[in-house]
GROMACS .gro file of C-alpha atoms in nm:
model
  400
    1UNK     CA    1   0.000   0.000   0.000
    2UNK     CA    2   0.151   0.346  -0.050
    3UNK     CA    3   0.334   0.519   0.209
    4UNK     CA    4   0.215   0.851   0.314
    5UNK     CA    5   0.479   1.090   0.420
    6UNK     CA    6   0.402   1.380   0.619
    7UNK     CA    7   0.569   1.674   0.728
    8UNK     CA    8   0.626   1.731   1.115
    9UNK     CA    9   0.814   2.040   1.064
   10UNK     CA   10   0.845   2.329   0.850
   11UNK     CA   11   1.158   2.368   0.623
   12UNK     CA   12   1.324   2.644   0.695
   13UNK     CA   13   1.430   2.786   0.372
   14UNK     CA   14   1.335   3.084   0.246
   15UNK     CA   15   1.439   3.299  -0.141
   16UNK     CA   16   1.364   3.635  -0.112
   17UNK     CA   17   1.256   3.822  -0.426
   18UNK     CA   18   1.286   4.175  -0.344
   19UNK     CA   19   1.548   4.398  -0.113
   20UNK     CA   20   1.378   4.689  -0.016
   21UNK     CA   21   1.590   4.950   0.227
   22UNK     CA   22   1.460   5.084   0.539
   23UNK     CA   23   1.359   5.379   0.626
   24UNK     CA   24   1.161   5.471   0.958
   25UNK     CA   25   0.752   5.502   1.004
   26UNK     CA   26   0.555   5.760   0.791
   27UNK     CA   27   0.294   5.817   1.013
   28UNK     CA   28   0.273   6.129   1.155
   29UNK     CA   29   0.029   6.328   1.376
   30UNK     CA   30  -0.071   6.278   1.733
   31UNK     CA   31  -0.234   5.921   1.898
   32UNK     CA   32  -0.578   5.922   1.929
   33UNK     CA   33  -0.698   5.867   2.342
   34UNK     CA   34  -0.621   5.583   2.496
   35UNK     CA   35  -0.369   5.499   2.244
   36UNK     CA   36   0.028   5.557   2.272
   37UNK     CA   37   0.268   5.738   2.066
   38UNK     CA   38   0.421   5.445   1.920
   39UNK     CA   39   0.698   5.666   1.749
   40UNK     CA   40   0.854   5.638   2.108
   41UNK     CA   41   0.886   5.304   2.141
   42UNK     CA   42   1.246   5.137   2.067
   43UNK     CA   43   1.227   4.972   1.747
   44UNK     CA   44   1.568   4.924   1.701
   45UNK     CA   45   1.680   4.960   1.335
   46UNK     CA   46   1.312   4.797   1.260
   47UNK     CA   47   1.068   4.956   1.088
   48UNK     CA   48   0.709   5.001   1.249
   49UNK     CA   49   0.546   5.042   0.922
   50UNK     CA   50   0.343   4.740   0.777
   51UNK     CA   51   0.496   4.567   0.521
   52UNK     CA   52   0.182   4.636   0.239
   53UNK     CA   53   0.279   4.978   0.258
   54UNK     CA   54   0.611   4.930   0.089
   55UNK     CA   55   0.541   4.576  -0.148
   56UNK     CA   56   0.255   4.441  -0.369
   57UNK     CA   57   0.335   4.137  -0.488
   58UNK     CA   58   0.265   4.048  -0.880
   59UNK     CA   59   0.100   3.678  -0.888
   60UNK     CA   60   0.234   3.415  -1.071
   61UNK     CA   61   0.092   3.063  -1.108
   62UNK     CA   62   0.344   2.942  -0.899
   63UNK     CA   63   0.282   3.168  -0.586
   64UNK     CA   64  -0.057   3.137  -0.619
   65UNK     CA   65  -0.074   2.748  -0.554
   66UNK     CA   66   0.041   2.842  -0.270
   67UNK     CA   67  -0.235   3.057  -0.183
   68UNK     CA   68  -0.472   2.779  -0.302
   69UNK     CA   69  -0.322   2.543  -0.119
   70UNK     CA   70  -0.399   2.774   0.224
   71UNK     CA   71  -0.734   2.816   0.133
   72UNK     CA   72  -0.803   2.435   0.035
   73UNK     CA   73  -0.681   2.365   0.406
   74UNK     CA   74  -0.880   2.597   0.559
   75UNK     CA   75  -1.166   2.313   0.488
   76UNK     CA   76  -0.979   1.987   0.543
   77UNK     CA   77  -1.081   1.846   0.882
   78UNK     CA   78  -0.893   1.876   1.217
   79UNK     CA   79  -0.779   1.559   1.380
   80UNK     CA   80  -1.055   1.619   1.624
   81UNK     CA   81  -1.370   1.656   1.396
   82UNK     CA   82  -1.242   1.303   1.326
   83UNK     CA   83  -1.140   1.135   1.670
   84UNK     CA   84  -1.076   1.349   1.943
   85UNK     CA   85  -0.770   1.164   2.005
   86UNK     CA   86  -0.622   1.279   1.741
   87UNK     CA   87  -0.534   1.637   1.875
   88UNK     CA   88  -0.125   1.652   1.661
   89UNK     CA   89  -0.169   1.816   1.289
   90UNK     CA   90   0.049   1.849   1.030
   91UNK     CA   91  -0.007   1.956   0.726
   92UNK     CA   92   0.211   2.093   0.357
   93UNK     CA   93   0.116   2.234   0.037
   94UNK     CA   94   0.143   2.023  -0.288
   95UNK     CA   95   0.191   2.256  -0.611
   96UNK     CA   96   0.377   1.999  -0.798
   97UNK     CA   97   0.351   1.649  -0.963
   98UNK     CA   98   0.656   1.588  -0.807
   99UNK     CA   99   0.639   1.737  -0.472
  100UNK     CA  100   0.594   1.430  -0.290
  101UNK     CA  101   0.649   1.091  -0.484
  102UNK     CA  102   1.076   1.181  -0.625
  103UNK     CA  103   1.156   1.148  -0.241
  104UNK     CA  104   0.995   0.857  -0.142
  105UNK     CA  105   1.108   0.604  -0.408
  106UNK     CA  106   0.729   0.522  -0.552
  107UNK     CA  107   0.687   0.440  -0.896
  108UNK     CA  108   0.732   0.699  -1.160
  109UNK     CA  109   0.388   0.586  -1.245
  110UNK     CA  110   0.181   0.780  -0.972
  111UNK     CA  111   0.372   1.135  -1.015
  112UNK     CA  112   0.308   1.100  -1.376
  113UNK     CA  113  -0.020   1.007  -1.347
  114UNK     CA  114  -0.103   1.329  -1.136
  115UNK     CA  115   0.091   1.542  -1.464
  116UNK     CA  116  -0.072   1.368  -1.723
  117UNK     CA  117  -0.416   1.483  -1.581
  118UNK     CA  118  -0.286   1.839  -1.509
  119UNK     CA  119  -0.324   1.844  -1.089
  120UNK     CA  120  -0.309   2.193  -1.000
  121UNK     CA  121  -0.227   2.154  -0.615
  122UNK     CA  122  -0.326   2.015  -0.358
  123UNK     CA  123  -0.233   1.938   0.011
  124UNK     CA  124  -0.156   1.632   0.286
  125UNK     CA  125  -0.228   1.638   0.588
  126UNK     CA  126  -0.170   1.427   0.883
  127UNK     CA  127  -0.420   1.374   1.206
  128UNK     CA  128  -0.165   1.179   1.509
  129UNK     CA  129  -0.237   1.073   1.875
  130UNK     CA  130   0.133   1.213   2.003
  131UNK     CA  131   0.368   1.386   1.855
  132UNK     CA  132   0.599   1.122   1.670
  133UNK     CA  133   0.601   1.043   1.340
  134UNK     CA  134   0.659   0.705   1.345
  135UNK     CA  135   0.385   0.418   1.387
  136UNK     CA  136   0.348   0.314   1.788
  137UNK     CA  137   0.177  -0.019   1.940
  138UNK     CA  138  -0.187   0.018   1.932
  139UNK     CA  139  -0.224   0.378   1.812
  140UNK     CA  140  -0.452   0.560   1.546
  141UNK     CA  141  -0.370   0.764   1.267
  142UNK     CA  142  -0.529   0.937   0.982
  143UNK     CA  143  -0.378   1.093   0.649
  144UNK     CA  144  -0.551   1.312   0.416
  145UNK     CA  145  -0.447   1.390   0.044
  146UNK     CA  146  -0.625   1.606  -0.144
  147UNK     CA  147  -0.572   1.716  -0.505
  148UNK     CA  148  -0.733   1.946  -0.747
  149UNK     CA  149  -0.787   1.893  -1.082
  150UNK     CA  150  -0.947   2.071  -1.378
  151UNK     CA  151  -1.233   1.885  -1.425
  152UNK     CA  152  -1.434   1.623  -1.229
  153UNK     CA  153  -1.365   1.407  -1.534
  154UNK     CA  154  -0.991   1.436  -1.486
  155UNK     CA  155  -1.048   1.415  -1.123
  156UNK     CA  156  -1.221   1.042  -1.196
  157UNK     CA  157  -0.987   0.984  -1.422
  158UNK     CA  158  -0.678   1.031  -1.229
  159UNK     CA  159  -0.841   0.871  -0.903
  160UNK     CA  160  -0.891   0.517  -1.096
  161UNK     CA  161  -0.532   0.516  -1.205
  162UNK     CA  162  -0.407   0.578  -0.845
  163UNK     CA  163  -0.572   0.341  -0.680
  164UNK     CA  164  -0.464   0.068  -0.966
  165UNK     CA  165  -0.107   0.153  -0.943
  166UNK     CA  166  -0.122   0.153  -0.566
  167UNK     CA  167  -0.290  -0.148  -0.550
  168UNK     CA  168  -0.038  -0.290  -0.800
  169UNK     CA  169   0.253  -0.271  -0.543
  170UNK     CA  170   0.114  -0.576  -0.371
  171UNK     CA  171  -0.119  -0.726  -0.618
  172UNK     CA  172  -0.058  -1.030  -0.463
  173UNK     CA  173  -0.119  -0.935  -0.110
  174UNK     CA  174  -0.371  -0.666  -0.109
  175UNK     CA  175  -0.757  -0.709  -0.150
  176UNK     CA  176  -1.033  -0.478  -0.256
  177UNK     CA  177  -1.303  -0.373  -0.029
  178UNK     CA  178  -1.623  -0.219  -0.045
  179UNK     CA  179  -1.759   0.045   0.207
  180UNK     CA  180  -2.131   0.046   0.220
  181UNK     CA  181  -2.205   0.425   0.294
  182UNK     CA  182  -2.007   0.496   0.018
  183UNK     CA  183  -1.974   0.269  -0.269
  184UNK     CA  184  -1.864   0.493  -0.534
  185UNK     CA  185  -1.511   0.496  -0.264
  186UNK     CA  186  -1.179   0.274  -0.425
  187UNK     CA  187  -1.062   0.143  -0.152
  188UNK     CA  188  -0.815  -0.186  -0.020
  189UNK     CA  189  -0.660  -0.334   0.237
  190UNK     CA  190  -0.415  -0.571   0.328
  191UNK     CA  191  -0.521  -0.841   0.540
  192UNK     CA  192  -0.320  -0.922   0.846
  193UNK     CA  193  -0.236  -0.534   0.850
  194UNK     CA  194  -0.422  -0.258   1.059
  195UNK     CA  195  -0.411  -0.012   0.823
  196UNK     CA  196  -0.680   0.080   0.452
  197UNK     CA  197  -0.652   0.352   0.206
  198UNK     CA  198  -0.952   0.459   0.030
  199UNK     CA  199  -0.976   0.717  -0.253
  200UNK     CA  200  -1.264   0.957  -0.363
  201UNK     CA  201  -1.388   1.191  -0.570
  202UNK     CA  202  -1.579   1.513  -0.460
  203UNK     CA  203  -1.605   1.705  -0.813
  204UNK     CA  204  -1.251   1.814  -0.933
  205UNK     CA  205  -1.097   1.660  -0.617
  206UNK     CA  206  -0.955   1.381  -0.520
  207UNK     CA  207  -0.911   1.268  -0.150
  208UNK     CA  208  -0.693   0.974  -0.052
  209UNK     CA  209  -0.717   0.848   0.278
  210UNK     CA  210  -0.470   0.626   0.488
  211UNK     CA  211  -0.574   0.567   0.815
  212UNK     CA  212  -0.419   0.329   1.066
  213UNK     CA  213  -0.622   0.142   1.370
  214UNK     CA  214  -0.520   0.016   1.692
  215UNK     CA  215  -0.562  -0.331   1.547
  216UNK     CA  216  -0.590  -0.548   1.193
  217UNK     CA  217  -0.980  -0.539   1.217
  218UNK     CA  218  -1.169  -0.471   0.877
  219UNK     CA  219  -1.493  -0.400   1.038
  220UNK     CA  220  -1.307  -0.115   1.329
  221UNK     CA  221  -1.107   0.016   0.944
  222UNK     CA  222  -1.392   0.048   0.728
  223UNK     CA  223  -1.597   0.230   0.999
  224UNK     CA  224  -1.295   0.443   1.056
  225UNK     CA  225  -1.268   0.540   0.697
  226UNK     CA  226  -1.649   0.657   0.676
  227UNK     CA  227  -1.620   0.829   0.958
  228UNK     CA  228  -1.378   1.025   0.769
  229UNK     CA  229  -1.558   1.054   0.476
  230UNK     CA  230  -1.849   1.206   0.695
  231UNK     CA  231  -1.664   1.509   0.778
  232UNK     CA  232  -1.393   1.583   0.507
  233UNK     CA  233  -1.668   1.518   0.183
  234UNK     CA  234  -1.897   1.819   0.264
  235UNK     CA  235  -1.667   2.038   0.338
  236UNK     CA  236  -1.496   1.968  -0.004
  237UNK     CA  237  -1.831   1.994  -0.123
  238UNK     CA  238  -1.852   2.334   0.022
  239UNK     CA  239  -1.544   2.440  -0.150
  240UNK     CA  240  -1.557   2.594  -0.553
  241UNK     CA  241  -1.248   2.413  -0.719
  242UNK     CA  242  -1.055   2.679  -0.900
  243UNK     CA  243  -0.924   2.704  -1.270
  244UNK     CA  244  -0.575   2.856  -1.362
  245UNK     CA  245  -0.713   3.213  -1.403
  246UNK     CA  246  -0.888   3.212  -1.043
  247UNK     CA  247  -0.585   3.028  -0.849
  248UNK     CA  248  -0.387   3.337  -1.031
  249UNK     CA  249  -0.571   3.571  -0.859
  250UNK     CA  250  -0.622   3.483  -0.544
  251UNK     CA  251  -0.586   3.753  -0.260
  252UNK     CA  252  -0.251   3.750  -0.132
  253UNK     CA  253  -0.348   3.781   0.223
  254UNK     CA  254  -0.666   3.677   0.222
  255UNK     CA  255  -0.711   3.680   0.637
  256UNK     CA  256  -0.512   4.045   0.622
  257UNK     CA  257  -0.302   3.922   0.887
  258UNK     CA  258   0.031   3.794   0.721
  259UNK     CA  259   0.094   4.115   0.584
  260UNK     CA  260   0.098   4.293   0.916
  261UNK     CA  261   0.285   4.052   1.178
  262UNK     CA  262   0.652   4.146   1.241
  263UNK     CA  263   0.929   4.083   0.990
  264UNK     CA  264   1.255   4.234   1.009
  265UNK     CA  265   1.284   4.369   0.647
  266UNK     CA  266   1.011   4.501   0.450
  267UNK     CA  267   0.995   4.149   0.229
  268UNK     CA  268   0.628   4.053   0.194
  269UNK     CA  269   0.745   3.701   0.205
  270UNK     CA  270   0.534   3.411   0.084
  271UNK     CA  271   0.297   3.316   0.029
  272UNK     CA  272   0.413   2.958   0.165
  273UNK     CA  273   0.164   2.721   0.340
  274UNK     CA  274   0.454   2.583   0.524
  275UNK     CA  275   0.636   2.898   0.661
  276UNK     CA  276   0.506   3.215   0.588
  277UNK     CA  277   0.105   3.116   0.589
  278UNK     CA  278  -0.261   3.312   0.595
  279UNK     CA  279  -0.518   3.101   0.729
  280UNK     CA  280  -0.802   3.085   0.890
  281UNK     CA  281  -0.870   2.955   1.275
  282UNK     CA  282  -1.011   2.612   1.206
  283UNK     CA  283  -0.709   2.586   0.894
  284UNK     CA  284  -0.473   2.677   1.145
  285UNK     CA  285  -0.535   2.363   1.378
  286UNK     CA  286  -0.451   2.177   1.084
  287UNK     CA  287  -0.095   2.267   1.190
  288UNK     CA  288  -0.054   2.246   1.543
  289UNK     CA  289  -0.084   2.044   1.867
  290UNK     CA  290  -0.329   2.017   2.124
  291UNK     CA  291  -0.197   2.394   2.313
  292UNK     CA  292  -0.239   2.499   1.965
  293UNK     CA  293  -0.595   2.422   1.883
  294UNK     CA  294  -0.712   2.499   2.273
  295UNK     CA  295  -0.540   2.870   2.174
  296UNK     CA  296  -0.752   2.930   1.860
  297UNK     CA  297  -1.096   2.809   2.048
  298UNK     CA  298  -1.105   2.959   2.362
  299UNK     CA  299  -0.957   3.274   2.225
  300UNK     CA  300  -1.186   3.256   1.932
  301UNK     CA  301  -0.905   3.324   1.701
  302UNK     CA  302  -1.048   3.352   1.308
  303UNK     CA  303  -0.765   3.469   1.147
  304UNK     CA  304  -0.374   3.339   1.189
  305UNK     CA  305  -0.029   3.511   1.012
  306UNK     CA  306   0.284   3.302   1.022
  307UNK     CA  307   0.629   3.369   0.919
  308UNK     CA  308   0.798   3.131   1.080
  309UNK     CA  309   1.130   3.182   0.981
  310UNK     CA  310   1.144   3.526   1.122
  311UNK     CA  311   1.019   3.415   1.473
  312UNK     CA  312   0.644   3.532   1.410
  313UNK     CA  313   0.298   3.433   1.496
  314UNK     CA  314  -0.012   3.710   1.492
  315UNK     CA  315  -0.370   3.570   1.594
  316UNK     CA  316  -0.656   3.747   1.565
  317UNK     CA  317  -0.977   3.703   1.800
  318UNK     CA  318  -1.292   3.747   1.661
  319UNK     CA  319  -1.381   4.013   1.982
  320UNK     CA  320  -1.175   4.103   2.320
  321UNK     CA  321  -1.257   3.839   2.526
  322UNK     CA  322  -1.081   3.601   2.289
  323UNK     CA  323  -0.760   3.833   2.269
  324UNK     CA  324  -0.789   3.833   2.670
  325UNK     CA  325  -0.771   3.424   2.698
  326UNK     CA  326  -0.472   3.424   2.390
  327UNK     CA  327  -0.261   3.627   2.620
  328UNK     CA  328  -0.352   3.470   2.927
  329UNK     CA  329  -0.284   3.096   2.751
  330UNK     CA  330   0.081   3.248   2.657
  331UNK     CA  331   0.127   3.418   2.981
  332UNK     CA  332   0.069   3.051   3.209
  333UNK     CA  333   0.328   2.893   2.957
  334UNK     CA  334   0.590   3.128   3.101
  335UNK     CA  335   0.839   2.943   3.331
  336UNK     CA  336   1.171   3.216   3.292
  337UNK     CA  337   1.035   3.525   3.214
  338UNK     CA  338   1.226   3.850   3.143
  339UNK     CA  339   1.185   4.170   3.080
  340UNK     CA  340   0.958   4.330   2.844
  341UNK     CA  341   0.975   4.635   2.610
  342UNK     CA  342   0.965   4.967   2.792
  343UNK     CA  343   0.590   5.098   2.680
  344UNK     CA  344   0.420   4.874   2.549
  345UNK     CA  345   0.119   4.797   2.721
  346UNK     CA  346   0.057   4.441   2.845
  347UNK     CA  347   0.340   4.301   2.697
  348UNK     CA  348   0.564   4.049   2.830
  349UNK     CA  349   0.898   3.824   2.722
  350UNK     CA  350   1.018   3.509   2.853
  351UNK     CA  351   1.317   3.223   2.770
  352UNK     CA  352   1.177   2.925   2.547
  353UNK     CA  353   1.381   2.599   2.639
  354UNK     CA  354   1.588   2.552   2.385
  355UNK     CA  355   1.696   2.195   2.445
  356UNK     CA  356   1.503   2.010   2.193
  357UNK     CA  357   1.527   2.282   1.964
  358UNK     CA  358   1.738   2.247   1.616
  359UNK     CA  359   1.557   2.494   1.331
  360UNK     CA  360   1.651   2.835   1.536
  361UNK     CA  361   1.823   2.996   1.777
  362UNK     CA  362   1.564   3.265   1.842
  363UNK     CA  363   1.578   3.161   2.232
  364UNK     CA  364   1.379   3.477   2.337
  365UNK     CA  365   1.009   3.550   2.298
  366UNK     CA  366   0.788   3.877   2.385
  367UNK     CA  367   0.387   3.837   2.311
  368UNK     CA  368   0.209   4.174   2.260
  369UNK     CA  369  -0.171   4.274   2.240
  370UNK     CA  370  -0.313   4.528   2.026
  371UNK     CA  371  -0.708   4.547   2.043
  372UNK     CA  372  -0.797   4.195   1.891
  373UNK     CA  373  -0.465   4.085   1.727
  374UNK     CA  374  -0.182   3.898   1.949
  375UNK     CA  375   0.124   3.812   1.863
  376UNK     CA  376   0.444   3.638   1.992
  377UNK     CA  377   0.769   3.726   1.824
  378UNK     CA  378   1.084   3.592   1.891
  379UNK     CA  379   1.507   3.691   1.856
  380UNK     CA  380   1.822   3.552   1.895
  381UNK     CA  381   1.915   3.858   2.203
  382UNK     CA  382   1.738   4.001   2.457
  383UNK     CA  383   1.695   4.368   2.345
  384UNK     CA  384   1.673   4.211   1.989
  385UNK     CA  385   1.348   4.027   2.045
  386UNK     CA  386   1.169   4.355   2.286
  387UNK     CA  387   1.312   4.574   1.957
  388UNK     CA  388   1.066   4.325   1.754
  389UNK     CA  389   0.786   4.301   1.959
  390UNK     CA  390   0.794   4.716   2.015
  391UNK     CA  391   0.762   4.708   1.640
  392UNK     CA  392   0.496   4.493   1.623
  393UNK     CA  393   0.284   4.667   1.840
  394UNK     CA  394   0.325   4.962   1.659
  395UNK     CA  395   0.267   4.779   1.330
  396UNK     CA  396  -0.022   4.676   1.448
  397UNK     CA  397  -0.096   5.002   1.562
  398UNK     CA  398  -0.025   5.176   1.255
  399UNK     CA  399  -0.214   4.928   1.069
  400UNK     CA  400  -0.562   5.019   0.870
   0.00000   0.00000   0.00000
């Protein structure tokens, strides 16, 4: 049966596409009541301008899969709406035939078969019990492809071929089986194992799911598999597939919060599912752990910015209250605090422990609250990472 690979961490590399100097905030005038003069505040050599004011990107096909690919995940289900055991997500962007078949040593046959029926993108996502990647004794997991293609035609086309070159691997082993809620579903199994893969089409989609039980039970996998069906197909359902012209111009932001959380240049970087991402709450889960996904619901967070290669995370709340409980959730994680940049209001900074860490040395973190955006931003030095969070308030502050 194929393998599903899935991504546990973001890669952090990054190309950058324009240099722009800087220069320091244009906003002049006097703060309104109740609201500081964030040209005060020590920003360092960092600007406290947002970074739309100085970049609009010009689309191309190939950014803009990108930007589909956020906005397809932003309606693939979180581990929970499955089994609420499964609170670890993952999740990465496909955009290419290739993306994730040359790695993994699978036949030519099912990378070409996704080219030869012109998949636009897609994305994989993976729904664990803990945090490892690997299989453990008695545990559940579920794995959700999803591709689009141009037509539902294609779409059926390309789905049949999968599923006979994945079943193909172990002709001899592997046996087809039939779910009753959903017929229509091509889907096998090989007996004596506790995992099935079934794959569907929902219009110009395909979904492929791999899901793993606690033990080699048809009856416990089928029901697992329609259980999965029941909540990913009407949200795909839900979703217009796009054609070339409408994946080229996509919004860029769509949330408007990537554009306005803290980097240290004026680069508009992205748009990158992985690292430098605009989702929504619920598509945001899709990425995180069970602190993650408790953040986004009690603090009713609709909207989330990433650029995680600069050290940045902005959430936004749909009202107060939820801003309230994000800062409170980030304020019981602190176990070393220190201090936090002189004048801005309710913010505070703290040590991360570093020990398992290996993608960054940005050991230092400061969360600040603006109205109904929070963010956490992070740097290598002390005064470095209360520079970036003053200018992050002030972005936000400056923001319209």
């Amino acid at each position: 049966m194929q393998t599903v690979r899935m991504i546990g961490c973001a890669s952090i590399a990054l190309v950058a596409t324009f240099t722009l100097s800087s220069c320091g905030s244009s906003i002049t005038g006097s703060p309104t009541a109740a609201e500081i003069d964030v040209r005060k505040l020590d920003t360092g050599g960092y600007s406290s301008d947002p970074a739309y004011m100085h970049f609009d990107p010009t689309p191309s096909l190939e950014i803009t899969k990108q930007l589909a690919a956020m906005r397809l995940l932003n309606h693939v289900a979180n581990g929970t709406e499955i089994d609420p055991s499964l609170t670890y997500n993952t999740a990465s962007e496909i955009t290419d035939p290739y993306d994730k078949f040359e790695s993994e040593g699978l036949p030519t046959n099912f990378r070409d078969i996704l080219k030869n029926n012109e998949m636009l993108y897609g994305v994989e996502a993976g729904k664990k019990q803990n945090e490892s990647s690997d299989p453990q004794d008695g545990d559940k997991f579920v794995g959700l492809t999803i591709y689009q293609f141009p037509t539902p035609d294609a779409a059926q086309t390309a789905n049949s071929a999968l599923e006979a070159a994945d079943f193909s691997i172990a002709g001899d082993q592997n046996e087809k089986v039939q779910l009753e809620k959903y017929p229509e579903a091509l889907t096998h199994w090989r007996p004596g194992i506790r995992t099935i893969g079934s794959r569907l089409t929902v219009g110009s989609y395909v979904l492929r799911v791999f899901t793993r039980a606690p033990k080699a039970n048809l009856p416990d996998l089928k029901a697992q598999l329609q259980r999965i069906f029941d909540v990913q197909v009407p949200m795909l359902e839900k979703l217009p597939a796009l054609s070339k012209r409408e994946i080229l111009h996509l919004p860029h932001d769509p949330e408007g919060v990537h554009r306005i959380a803290f980097a240290p240049d004026y680069l508009l970087d992205g748009p990158s599912l992985s690292v430098d991402a605009s989702l929504t709450g619920h598509g945001a889960i899709n990425m995180t752990g069970p602190f993650g996904e408790k953040l986004i619901e009690e603090g009713h967070v609709d909207a989330v910015g990433t650029r995680v290669v600069d050290g940045t995370t902005l959430w936004r709340s749909s009202d107060n209250a939820g801003a309230d409980a994000v800062v409170e959730k980030f304020r019981q994680q602190v176990k070393q605090p220190i201090a936090p940049p002189k004048g801005v209001p309710d913010s505070f900074c703290d040590e991360a422990d570093m020990s398992k860490e290996i993608f960054t040395d940005h050991r230092y973190r400061c969360v600040v609250r603006y109205r109904q955006y929070v963010a956490r931003v992070s740097g290598p030095q002390i005064a470095d990472a209360q520079q970036r969070a003053a200018a992050q308030y002030a972005i936000l502050a400056n923001s319209w």
